[in-house]
PDB file of C-alpha atoms in Angstrom:
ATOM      1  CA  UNK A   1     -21.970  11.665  -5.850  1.00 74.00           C
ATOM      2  CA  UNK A   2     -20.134  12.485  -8.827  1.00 92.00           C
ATOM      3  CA  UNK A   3     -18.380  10.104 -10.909  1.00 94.00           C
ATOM      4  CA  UNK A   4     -14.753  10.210  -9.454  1.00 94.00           C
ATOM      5  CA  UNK A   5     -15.661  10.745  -6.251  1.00 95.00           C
ATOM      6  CA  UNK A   6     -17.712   7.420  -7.046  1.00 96.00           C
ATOM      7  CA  UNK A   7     -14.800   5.688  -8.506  1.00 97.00           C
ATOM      8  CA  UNK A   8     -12.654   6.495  -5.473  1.00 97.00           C
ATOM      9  CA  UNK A   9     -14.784   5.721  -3.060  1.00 97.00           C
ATOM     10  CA  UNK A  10     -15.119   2.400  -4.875  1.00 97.00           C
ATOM     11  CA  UNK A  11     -11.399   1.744  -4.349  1.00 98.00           C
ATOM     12  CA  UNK A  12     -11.977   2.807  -0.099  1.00 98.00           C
ATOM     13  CA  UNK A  13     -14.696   0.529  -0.334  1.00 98.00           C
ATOM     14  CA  UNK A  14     -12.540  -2.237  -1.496  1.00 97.00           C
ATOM     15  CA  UNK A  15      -9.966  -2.065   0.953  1.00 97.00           C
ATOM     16  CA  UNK A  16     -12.463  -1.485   3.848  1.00 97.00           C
ATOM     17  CA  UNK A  17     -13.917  -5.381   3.074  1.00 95.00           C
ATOM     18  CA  UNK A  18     -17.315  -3.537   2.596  1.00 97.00           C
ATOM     19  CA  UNK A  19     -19.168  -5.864  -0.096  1.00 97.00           C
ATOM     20  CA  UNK A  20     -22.745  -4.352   0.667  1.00 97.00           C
ATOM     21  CA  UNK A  21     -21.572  -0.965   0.043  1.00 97.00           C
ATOM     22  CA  UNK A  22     -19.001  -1.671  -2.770  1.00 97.00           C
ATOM     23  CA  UNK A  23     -21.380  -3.834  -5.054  1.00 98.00           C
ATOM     24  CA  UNK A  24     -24.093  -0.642  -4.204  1.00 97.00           C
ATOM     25  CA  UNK A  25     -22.285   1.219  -6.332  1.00 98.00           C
ATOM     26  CA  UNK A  26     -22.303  -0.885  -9.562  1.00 98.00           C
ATOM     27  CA  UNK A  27     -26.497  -1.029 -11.642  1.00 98.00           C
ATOM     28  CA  UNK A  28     -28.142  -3.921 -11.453  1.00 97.00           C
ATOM     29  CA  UNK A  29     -26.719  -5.758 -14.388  1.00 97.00           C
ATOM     30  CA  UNK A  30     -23.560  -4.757 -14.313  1.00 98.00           C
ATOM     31  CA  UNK A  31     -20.535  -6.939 -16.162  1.00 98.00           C
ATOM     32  CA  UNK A  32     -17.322  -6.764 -14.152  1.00 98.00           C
ATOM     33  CA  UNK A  33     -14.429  -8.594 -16.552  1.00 98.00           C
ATOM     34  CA  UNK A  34     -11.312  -9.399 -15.244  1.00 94.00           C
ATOM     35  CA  UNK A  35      -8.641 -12.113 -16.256  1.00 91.00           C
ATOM     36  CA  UNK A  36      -8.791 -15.167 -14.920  1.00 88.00           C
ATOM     37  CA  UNK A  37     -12.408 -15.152 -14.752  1.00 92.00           C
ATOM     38  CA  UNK A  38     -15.306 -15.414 -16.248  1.00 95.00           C
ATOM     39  CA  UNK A  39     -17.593 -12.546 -16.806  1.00 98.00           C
ATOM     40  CA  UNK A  40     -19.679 -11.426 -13.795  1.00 97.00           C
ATOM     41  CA  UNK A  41     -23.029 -10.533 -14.210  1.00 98.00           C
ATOM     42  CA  UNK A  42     -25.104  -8.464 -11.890  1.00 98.00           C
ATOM     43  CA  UNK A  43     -24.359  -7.995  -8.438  1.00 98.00           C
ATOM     44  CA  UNK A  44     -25.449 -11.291  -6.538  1.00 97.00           C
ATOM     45  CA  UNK A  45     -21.970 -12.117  -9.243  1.00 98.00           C
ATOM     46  CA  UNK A  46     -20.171  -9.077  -7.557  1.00 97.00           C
ATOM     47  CA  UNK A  47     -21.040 -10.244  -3.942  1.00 97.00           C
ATOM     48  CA  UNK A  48     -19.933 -13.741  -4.716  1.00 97.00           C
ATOM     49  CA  UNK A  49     -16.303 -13.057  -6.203  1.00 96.00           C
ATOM     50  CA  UNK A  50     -15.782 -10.613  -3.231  1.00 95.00           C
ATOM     51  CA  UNK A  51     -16.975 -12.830  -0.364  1.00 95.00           C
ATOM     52  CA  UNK A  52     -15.773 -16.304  -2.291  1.00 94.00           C
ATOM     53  CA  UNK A  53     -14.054 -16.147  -5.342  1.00 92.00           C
ATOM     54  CA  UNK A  54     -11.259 -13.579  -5.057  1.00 93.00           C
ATOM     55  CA  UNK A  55      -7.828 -14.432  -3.992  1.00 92.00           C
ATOM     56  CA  UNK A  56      -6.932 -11.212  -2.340  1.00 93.00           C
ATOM     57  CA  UNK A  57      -7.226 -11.331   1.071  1.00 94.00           C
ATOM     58  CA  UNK A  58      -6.352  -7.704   2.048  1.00 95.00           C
ATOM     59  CA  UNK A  59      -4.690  -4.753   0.439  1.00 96.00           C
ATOM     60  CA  UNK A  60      -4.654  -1.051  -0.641  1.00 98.00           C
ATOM     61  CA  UNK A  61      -5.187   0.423  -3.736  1.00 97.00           C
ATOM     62  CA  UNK A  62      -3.278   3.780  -4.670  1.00 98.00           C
ATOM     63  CA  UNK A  63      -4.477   5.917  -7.893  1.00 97.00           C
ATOM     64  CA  UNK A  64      -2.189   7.722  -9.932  1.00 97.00           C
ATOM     65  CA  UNK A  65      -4.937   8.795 -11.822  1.00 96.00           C
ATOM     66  CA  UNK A  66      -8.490   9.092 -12.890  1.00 96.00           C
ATOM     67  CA  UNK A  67      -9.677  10.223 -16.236  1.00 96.00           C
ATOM     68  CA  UNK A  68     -13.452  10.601 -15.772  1.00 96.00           C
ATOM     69  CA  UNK A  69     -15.523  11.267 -19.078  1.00 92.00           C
ATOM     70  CA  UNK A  70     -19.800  11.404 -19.317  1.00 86.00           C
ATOM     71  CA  UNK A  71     -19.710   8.188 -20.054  1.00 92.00           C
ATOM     72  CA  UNK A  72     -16.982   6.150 -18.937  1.00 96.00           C
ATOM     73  CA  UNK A  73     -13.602   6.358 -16.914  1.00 98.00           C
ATOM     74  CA  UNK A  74      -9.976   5.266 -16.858  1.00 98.00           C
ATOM     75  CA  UNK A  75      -7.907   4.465 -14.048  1.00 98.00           C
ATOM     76  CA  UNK A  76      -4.191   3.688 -13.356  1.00 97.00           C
ATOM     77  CA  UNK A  77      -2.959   3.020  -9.900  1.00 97.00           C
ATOM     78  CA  UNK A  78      -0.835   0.668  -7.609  1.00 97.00           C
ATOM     79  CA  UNK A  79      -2.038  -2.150  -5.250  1.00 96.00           C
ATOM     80  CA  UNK A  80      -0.151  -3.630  -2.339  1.00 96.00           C
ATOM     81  CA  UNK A  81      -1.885  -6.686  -0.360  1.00 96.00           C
ATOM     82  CA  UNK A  82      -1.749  -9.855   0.679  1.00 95.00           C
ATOM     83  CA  UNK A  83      -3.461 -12.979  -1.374  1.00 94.00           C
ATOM     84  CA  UNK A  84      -5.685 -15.597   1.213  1.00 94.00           C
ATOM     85  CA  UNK A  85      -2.524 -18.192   0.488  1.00 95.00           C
ATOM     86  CA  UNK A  86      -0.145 -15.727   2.090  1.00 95.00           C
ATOM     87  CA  UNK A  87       1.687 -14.405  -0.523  1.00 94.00           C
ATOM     88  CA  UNK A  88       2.295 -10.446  -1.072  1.00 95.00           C
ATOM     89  CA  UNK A  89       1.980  -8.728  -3.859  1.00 93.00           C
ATOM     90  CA  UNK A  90       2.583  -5.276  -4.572  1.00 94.00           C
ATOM     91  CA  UNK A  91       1.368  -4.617  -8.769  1.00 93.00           C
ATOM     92  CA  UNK A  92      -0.141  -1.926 -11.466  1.00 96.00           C
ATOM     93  CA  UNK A  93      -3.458  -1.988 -12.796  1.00 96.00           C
ATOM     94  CA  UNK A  94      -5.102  -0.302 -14.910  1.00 98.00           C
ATOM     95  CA  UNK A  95      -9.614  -0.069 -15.123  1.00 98.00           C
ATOM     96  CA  UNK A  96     -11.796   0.953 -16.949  1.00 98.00           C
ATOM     97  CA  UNK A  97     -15.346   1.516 -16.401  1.00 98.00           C
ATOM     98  CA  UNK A  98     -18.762   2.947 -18.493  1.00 98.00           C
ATOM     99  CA  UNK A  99     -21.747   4.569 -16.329  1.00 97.00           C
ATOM    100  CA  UNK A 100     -25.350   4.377 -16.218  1.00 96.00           C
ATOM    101  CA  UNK A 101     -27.603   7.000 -16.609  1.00 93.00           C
ATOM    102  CA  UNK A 102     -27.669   7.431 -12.708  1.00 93.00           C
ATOM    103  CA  UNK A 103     -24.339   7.271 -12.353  1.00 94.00           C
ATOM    104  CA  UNK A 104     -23.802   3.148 -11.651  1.00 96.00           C
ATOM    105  CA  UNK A 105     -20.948   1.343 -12.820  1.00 98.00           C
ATOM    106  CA  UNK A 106     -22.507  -0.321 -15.974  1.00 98.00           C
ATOM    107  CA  UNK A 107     -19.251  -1.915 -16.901  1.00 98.00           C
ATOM    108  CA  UNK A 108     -15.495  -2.711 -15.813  1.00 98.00           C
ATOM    109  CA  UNK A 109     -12.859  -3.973 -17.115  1.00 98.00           C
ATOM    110  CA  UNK A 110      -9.409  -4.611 -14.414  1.00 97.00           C
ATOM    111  CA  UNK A 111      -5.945  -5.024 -16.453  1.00 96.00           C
ATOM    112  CA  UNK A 112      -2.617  -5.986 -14.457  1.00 92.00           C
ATOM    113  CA  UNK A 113       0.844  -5.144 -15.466  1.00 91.00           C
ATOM    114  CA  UNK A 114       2.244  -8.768 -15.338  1.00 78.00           C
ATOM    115  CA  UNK A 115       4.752 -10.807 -17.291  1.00 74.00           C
ATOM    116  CA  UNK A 116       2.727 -13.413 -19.052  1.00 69.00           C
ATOM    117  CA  UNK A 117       4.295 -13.523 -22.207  1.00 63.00           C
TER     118      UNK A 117
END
């Protein structure tokens, strides 16, 4: 699969509630850093914040774009969901991510467009 095709399918992933497939996609040691958390380290991480830790309950994502490189990628897009307490949200985010030699996420990092200062 090439690399935005892997990054998208990521995102359908995501939505779908499929943790198998969507932590699949990331190598073995993998570092996922996002705020409001500490860094998460290799998948058995990944699984946990998606089956425990994260307080989405249900959403979609919607990219506005993908800039895919050899090595790494940026994307911007929109999410719209619904956190486990009830509340909705509708945001922008930006990510980044670097690549294995195979093609795994090595690394990403998930920024929000949020007030916060």
């Amino acid at each position: 699969m090439d690399r935005e095709k892997r990054i998208r399918h990521y995102y359908e992933l995501v939505d779908a509630g499929d943790v198998p497939g969507l932590v699949e996609l990331f190598a073995p040691e993998a570092v996922y850093r996002r705020p409001g958390y500490e860094p998460l380290v290799g998948r058995e991480a990944l699984e946990r914040f998606y089956r425990e830790d994260r307080v989405i309950k249900e959403g979609r994502h919607a990219l506005s774009a993908a800039l895919v490189r050899e090595d790494g990628a940026a994307v911007h897009g929109t999410f719209e969901g619904t956190l486990h307490d009830g509340r909705e949200v509708s945001l922008r985010f930006a990510d980044f991510f670097t690549f294995s030699a195979d093609g795994a996420f090595r690394t990403r990092d998930t920024f929000f467009f949020a007030p916060l200062v």
